[in-house]
XYZ file of C-alpha atoms in Angstrom:
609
model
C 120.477 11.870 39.703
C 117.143 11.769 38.386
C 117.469 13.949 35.927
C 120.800 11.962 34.594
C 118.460 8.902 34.515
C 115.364 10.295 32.949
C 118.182 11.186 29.894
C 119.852 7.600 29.476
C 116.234 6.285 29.197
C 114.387 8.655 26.946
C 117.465 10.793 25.760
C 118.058 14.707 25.365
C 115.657 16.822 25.011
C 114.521 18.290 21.741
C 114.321 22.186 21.092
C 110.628 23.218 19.123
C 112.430 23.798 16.142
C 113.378 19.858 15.594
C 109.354 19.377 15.433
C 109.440 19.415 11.271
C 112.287 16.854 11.437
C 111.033 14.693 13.478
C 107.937 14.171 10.524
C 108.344 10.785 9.032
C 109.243 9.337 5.460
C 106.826 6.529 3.798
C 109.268 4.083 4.293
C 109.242 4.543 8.533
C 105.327 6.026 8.441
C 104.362 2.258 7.326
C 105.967 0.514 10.382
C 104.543 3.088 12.552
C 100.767 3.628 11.515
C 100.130 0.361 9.353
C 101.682 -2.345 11.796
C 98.502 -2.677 13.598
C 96.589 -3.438 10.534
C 99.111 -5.847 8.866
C 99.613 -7.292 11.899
C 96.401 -8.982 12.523
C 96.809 -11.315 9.532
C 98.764 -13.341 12.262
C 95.226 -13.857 14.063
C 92.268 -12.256 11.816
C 92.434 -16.104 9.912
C 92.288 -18.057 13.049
C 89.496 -16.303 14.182
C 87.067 -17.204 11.420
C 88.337 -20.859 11.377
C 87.334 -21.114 15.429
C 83.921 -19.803 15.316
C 83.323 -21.959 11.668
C 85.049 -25.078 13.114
C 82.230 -25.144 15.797
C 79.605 -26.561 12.832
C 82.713 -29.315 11.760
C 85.356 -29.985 9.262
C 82.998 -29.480 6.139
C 82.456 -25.425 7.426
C 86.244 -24.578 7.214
C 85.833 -24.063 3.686
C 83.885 -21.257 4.054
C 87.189 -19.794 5.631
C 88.558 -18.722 1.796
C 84.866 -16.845 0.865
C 84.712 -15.098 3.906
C 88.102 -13.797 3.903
C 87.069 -12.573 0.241
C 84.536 -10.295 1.522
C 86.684 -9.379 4.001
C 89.225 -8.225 1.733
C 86.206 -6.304 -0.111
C 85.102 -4.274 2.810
C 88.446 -3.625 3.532
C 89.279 -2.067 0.207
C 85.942 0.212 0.661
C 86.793 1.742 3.870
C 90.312 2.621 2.621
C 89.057 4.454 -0.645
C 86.758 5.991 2.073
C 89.953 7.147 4.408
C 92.231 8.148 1.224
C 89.251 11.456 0.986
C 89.584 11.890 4.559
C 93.081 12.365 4.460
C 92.829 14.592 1.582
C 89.645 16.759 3.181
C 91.303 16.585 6.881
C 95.247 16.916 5.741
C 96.112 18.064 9.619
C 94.972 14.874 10.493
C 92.259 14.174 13.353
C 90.590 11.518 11.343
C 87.398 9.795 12.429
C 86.883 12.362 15.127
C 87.564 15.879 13.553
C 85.087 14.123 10.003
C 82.228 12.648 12.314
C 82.106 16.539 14.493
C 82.983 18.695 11.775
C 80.179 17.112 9.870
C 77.424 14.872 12.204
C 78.077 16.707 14.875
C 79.890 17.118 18.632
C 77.850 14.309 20.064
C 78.548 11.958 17.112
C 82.192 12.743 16.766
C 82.339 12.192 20.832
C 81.153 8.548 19.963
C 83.542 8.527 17.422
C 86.542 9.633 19.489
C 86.122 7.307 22.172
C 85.413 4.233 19.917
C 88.553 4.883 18.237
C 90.331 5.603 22.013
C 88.683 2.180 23.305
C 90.097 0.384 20.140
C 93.604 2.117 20.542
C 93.903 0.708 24.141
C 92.656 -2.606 23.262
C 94.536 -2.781 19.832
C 97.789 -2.743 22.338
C 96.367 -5.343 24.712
C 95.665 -7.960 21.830
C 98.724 -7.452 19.585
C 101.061 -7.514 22.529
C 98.967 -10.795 23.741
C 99.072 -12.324 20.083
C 102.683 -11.626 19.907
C 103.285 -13.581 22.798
C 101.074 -16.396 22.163
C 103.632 -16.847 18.834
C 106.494 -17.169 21.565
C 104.552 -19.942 23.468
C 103.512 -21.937 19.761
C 107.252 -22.038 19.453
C 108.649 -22.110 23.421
C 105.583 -23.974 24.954
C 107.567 -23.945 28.302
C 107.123 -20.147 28.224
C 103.660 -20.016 28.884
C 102.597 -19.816 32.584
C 104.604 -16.241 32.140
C 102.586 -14.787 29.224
C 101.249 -12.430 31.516
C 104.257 -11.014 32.895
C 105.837 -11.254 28.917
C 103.257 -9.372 27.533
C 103.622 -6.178 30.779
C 107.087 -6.098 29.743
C 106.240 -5.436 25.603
C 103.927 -2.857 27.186
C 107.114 -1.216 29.198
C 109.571 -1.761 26.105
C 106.867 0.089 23.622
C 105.651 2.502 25.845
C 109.707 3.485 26.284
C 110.461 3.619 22.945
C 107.998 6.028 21.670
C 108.355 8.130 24.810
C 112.071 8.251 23.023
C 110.069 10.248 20.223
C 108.283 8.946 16.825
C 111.388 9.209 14.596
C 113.440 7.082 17.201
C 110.569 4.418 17.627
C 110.056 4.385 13.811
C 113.305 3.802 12.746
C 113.617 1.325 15.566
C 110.331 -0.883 14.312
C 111.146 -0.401 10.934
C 113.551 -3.995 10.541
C 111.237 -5.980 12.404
C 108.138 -4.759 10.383
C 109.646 -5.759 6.635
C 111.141 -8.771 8.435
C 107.824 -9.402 8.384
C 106.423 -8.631 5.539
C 108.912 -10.767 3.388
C 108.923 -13.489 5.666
C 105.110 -13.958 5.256
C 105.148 -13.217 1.371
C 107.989 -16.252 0.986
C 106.303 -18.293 2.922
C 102.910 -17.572 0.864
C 104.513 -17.785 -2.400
C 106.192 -21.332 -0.937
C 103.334 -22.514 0.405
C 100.723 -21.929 -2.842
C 103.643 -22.834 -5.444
C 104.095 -26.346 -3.400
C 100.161 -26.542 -3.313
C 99.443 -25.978 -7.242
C 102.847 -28.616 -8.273
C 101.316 -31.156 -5.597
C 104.193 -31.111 -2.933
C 102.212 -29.869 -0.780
C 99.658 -32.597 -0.163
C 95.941 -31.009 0.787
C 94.931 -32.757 4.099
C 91.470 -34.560 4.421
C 88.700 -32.819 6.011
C 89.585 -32.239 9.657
C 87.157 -34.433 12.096
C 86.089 -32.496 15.154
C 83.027 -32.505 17.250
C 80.105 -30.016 16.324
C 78.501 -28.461 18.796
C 76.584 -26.060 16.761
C 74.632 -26.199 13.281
C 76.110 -24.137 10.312
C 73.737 -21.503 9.997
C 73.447 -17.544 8.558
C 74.233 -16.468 12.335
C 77.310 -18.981 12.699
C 78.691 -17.591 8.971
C 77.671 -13.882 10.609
C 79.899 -14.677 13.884
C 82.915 -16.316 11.153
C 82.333 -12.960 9.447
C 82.347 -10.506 12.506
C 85.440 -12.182 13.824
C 87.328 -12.068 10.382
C 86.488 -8.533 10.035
C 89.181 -7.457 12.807
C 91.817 -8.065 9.653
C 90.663 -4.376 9.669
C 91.393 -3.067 12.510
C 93.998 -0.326 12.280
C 92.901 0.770 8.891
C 91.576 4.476 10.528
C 95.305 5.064 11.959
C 96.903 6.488 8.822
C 94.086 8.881 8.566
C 94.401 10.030 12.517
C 98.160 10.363 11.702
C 98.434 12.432 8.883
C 100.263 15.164 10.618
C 102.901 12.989 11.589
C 104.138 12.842 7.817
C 106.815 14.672 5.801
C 105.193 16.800 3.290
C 103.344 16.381 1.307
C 101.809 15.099 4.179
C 98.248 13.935 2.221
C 100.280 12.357 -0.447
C 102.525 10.454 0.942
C 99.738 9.423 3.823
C 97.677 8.219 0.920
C 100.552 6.518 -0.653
C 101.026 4.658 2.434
C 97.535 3.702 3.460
C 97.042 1.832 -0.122
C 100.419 0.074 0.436
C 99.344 -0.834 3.798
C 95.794 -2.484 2.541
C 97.249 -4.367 -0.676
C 100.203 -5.807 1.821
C 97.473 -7.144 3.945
C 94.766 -7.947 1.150
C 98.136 -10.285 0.279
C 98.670 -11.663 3.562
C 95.436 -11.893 4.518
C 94.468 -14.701 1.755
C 97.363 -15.907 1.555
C 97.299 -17.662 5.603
C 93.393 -18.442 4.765
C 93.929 -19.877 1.689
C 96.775 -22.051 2.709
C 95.025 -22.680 6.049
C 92.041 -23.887 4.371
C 94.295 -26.063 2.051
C 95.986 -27.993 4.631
C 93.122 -28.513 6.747
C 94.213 -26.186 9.761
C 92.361 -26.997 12.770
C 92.850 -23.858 15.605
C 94.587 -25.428 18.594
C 91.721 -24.068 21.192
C 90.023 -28.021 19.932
C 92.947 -29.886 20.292
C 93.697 -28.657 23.429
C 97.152 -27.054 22.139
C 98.606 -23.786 22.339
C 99.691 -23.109 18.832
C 98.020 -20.519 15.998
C 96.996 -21.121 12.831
C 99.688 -19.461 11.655
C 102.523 -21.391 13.456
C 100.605 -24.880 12.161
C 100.919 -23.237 8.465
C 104.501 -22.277 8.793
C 105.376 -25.872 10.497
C 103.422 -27.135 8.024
C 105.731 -25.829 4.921
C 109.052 -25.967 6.468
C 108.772 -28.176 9.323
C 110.901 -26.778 12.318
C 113.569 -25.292 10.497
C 114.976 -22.011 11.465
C 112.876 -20.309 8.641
C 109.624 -21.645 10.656
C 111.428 -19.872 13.690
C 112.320 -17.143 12.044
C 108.427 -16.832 10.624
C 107.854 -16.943 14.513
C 109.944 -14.656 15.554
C 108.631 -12.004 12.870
C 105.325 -12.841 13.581
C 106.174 -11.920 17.478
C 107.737 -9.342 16.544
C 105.023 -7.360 14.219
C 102.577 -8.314 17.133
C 104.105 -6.721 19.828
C 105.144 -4.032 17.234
C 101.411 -3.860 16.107
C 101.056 -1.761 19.281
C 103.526 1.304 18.264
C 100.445 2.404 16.032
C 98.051 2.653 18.930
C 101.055 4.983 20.854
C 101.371 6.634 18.061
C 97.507 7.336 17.127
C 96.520 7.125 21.188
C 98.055 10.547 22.402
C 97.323 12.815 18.980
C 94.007 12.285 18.887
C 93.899 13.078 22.598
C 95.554 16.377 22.032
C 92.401 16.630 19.658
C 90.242 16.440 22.336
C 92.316 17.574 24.499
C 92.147 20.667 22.247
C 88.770 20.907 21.964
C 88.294 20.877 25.727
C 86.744 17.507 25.887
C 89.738 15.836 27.826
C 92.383 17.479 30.402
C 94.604 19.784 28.871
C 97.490 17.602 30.346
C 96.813 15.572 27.170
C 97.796 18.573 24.703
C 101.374 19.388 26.163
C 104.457 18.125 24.342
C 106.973 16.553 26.243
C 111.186 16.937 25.904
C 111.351 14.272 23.368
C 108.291 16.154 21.446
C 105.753 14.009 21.743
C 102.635 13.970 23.813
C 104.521 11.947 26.959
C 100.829 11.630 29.116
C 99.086 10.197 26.782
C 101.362 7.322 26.315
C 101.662 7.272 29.465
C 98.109 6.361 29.905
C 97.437 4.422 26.824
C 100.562 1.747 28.886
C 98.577 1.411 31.818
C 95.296 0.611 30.628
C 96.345 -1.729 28.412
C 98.395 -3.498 30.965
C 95.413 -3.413 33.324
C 93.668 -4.726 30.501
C 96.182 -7.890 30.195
C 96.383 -8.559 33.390
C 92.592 -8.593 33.906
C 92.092 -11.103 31.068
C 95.117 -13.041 31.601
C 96.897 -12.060 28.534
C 94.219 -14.258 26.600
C 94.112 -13.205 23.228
C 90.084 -15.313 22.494
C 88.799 -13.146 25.706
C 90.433 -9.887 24.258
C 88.855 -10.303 20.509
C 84.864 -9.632 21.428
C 86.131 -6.550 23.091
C 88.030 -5.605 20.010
C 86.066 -4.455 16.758
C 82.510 -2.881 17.771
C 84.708 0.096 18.034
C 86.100 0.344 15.389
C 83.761 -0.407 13.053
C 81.133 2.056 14.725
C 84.233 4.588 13.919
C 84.450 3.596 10.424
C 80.864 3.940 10.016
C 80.393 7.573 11.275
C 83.949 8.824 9.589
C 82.278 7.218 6.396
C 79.050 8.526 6.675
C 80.641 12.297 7.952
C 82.432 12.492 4.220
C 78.809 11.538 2.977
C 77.581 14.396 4.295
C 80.834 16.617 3.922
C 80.148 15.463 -0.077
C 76.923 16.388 -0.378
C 76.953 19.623 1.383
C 80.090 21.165 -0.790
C 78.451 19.302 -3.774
C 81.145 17.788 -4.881
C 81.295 16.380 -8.534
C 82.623 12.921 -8.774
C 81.477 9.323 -7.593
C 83.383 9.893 -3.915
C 79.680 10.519 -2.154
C 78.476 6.965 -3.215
C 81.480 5.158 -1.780
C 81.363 6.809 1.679
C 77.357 6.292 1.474
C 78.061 2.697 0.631
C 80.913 1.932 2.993
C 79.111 3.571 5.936
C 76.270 1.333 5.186
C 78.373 -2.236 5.127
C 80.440 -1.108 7.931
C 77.046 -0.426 9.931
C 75.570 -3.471 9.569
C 78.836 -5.213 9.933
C 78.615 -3.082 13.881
C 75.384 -3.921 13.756
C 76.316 -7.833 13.763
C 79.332 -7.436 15.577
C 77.313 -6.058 18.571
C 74.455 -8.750 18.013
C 77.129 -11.891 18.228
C 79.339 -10.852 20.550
C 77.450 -8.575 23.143
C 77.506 -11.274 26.028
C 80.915 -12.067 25.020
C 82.309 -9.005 25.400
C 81.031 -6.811 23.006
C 78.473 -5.711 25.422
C 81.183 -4.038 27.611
C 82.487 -1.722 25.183
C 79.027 -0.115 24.255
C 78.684 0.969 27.898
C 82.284 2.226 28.482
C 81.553 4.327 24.934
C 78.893 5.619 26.095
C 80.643 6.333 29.935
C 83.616 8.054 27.907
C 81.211 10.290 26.346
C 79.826 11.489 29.311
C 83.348 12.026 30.917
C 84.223 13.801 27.451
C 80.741 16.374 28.194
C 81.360 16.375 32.048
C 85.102 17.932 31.310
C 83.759 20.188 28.670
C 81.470 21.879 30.842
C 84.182 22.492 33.623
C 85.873 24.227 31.248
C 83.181 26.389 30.004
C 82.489 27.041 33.457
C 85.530 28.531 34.159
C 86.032 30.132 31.359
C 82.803 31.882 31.904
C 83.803 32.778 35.089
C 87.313 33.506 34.183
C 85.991 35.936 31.206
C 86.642 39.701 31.860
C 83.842 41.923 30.682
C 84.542 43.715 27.361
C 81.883 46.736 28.074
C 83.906 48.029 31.187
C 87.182 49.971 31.421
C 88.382 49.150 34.755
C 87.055 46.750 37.456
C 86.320 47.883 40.845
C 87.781 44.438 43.638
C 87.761 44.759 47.486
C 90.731 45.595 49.559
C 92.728 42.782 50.327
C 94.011 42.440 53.852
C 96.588 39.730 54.541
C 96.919 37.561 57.969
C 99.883 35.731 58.087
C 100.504 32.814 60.401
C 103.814 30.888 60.653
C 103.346 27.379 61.979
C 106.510 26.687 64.086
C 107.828 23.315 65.639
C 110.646 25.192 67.653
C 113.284 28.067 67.816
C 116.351 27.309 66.046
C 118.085 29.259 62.673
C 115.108 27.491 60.678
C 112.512 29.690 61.862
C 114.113 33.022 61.576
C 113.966 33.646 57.749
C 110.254 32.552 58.003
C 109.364 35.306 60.776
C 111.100 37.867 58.992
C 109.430 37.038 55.544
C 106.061 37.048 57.826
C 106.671 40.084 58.880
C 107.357 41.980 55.233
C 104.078 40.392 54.355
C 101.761 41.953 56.661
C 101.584 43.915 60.133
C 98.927 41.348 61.352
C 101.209 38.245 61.909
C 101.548 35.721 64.504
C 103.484 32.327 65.496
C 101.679 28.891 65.740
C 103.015 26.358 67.986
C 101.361 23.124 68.565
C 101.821 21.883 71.911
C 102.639 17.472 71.593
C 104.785 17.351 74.542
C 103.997 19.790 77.554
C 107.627 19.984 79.267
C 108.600 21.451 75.963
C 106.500 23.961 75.730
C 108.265 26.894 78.467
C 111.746 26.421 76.390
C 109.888 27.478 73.504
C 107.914 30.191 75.114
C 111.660 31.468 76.932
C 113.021 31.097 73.474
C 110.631 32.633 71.381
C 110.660 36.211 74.019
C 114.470 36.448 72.667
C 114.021 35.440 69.331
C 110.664 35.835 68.059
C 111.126 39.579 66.822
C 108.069 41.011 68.374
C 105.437 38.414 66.858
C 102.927 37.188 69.177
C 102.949 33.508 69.428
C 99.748 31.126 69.848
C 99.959 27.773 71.840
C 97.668 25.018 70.900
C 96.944 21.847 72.938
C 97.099 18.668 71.021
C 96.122 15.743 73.457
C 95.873 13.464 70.852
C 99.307 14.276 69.542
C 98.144 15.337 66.111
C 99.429 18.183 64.166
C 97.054 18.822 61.466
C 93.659 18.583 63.317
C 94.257 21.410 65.747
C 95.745 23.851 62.697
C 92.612 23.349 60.549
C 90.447 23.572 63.798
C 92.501 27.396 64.352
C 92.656 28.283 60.427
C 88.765 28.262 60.909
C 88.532 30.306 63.652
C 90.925 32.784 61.922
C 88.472 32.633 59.086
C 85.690 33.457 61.197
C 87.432 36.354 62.492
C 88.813 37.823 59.266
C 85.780 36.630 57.197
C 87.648 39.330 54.248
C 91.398 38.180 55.143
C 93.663 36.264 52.747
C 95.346 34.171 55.463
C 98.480 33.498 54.559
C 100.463 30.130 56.330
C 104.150 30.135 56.120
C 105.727 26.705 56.482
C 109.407 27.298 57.740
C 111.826 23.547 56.283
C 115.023 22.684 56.033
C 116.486 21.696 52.974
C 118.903 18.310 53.840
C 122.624 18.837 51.781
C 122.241 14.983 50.731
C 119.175 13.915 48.795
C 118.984 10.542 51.113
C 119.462 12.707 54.291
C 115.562 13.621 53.713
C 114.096 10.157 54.424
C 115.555 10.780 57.794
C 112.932 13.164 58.737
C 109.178 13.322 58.873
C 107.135 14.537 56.485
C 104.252 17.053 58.852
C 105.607 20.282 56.191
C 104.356 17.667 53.416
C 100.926 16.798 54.944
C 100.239 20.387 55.821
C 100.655 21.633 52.494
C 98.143 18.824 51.009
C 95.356 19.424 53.526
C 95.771 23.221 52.805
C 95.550 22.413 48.960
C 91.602 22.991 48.682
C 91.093 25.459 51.529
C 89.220 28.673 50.357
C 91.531 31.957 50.635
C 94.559 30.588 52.500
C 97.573 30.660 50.793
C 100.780 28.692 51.978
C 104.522 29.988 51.130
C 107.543 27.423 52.528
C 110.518 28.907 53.387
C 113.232 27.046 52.816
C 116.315 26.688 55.261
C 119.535 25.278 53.373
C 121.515 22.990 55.028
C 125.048 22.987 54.333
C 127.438 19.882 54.160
């Protein structure tokens, strides 16, 4: 039964061979790696025009210059990521540039600014997304919480499907977008220029803080996570049809002149009709929402605007399970995170770490209530610090293979604007947030060095020597103990298995009730094929305590014994039958798990119907 269910949900498995077709076009590649980035158009605006709003009306035109530079930084770090892609065409991205080239402890800081980001990219697209249902179904939104778990679920199912499947499947929704937002733009600024469109007055709201360099810094910081995303094309590059560089190229400049579009287009028109973010009029709706409503009033284009923008929100996330488990198969590769993260799963993809990348984020939206203005401090110190070291890695990549061309002075400048821009992130939102995300960087990379030295460990001590021909190991000598709960067909396969094992076997019967224990005894003389059997008292009733309590003494006695304990259990015919019985075979074998030479072997008894 469970296997029937695990294929209706995530389908048939895939042989090794489909791997190559499973690589995606440019026209499914761009739902699947650039959603993230084009998605935060639907909040990158609003953010600016909450921290400017703070200094009153008059600031919001600083909305428009801000977005601007934006735009320009944006545009930097992509002709940055287009010479990644081409130097790194297996993909790897920020992490495999910032080790290859600064170093393991660098790209470390890299990898897990870019994991942190992933996780919380998921968290504050699926929270956006439904913050778009509640501007246009206000009754919806004492359930946000339990909304946005669910998008985690549906996502986290779909690309556990495989990334052809959840490409193909976010593909609709994702142009939906796209042309949505570019007729509503193109609307919107031909209504403004013929004068249809009348330009509101300067919005009147209380200001509770002077407009200063570090308010216009905080405006700027917040605006910058239009950006966020950008690094996933470069991460991805394996997942391509080939070419895979070219067309991985081709679609990371599509992906930052769709946004550049977007991305003025809602500040622009924002700025012209004197959008005022709902958190100071003690609404629920975005910016984005009042600018749609705005043009069309609440037709069913403004709903379908909605509905788009929901949908590339919640989609926004399928980049982060995309990105999420390959570049922890890097690491996992590299021995830096459990090798569970490196294993394929039926529907070829890599099944744990989307697996994981679900749950944290929905710990994540639980914990902040699904609240996308508590999510955004968390969100771009990492990702800028990871923009900054893959920038400054291709710096160094350039100068070291001398290469000829201008490509050194972009990555030298980029990695400079996108450090001060951490720089200023960290400074303006450290106690809101930002503060957080430094120390679980720096936690990650001391988990990522704690599981690399395990596995040097063992593979030091796992290493045979080269310089020898043959190794000399003691004689092993096996004691074999079968732990019995009474005489019946059961036990008899796991005495005579006992018995092939080793000469030096014995019974184990633990004594509960005491009137029991001469039918045993009587019972075992006739059936117990010449193996001695040992009694223990248990006053306490317990099972466990008094084996452990014997397996020592065994231990003690054979300190150069394997000791091998044979668990005799019956198999029920009916898979519900089992939840009729107890569990003691269960417990035994997890207390055994760690113990030093002892090795347990069940014997199974099958029952028949």
């Amino acid at each position: 039964m469970a296997f029937s269910v695990r294929r209706f949900l995530f389908g048939k498995p895939l042989p090794t061979w489909r791997a190559a077709h499973e690589r995606l076009p440019k026209i499914l590649a761009l739902p699947v790696f650039a959603s993230d980035a084009m998605s935060s158009v639907a909040y990158a605006t609003q953010e600016i025009l909450v921290v400017l709003v703070a200094a009153g009306g008059y600031a919001l035109r600083l909305s428009v210059p801000i977005s601007l530079v934006v735009i320009g930084l944006l545009w930097m770090v992509i002709t940055s990521y287009r010479r990644t892609i081409q130097a790194y065409p297996r993909g790897g991205g920020t992490y495999i540039v910032s080790k290859d080239n600064l170093g393991v402890g660098w790209g470390l800081i890299a990898a897990a600014s870019i994991l942190i980001d992933y996780t919380l990219t998921v968290a504050v697209s699926i929270s956006a997304g439904v913050a778009a249902i509640i501007s246009a179904f206000p009754d919806l939104a004492p359930e946000k919480v339990l909304l946005a778990v669910m998008f985690i679920a549906m996502i986290a199912l779909a690309n556990l499907r495989g990334v052809k499947e959840s490409g193909a499947l976010f593909a609709i929704p994702t142009y939906l977008f796209i042309i949505s937002f570019v007729v509503m733009i193109g609307v919107g600024v031909t209504r403004a220029l013929s004068g249809s469109l009348p330009a509101a007055p300067t919005p009147i709201v209380e200001t509770t803080h002077a407009l200063g360099l570090v308010l216009i810094l905080r405006a700027f910081a917040s605006g910058c996570t239009a950006m966020t995303g950008t690094e996933a094309v470069a991460d991805g590059v394996a997942a391509f049809k080939p070419p895979e560089a070219k067309n991985a190229a081709t679609t990371l400049v599509l992906m930052g002149t769709i946004l550049s579009v977007l991305f003025i287009g809602i500040s622009w028109l924002a700025f012209h009709m004197g959008v005022v973010p709902s958190e100071h009029t003690g609404g629920h709706e975005t910016v984005v929402s009042m600018v749609a409503r705005g043009i069309f009033g609440r037709t069913w284009f403004y709903f379908t605007i909605q509905g788009a923008t929901m949908a590339i929100l919640v989609l926004a996330a399928n980049t982060s399970f995309a990105d999420f488990p390959r570049l922890s198969y890097f690491l996992s590769r590299d021995r830096f995170m459990p090798r569970q993260f490196g294993n394929i799963g039926d529907r070829l993809v890599f099944s744990n770490g989307i697996i994981v990348l679900s749950l944290m984020a929905a710990v994540l939206v639980i914990a902040f209530k699904a609240e996308v203005s508590k999510l955004i401090p968390l969100y771009a110190v990492g990702v800028f610090l990871a923009f900054t070291l893959s920038q400054a890695g291709m710096f160094v990549r350039s100068r070291r293979l001398k290469e000829k061309g201008l490509g050194w002075l972009v990555s030298l400048v980029g990695s400079i604007l996108t450090g001060i821009v951490t720089i200023i992130q960290a400074y303006t939102k450290f106690w809101g947030g930002a503060g957080i995300v430094v120390v679980l960087i720096l936690l990650l990379v001391i988990m990522f060095r704690k599981i690399n030295q395990h596995y040097m460990q063992m593979a030091e001590q796992l290493r045979l020597p080269l310089d020898q021909d043959t190794i000399e190991l003691p004689e092993m000598r096996n004691t074999v103990i079968v732990l019995v709960s009474g005489i019946h067909n059961g036990i008899l396969p796991a005495l005579q298995y006992a018995k092939s094992l080793s000469p030096d076997c014995r019974g184990v019967y633990i004594e509960t009730e005491a009137e029991s224990t001469p039918l045993v005894t009587e019972r075992w003389e006739k059936y117990g094929q010449g193996i001695p059997l040992v009694i223990l008292e248990s006053p306490y009733r317990s099972v466990i305590q008094p084996i452990m309590k014997y397996l020592n003494e065994v231990k003690e006695e054979r300190a150069r014994h394997i000791v091998t304990v044979v668990l005799p259990e019956f198999v029920p015919a009916k898979w519900w039958h089992q939840i009729l019985h107890g569990q003691s075979g269960l417990q035994l074998k997890y207390a055994l798990l760690f113990r030093r030479d002892i090795v347990v072997a069940n014997i199974r008894y099958y029952l028949e119907k």
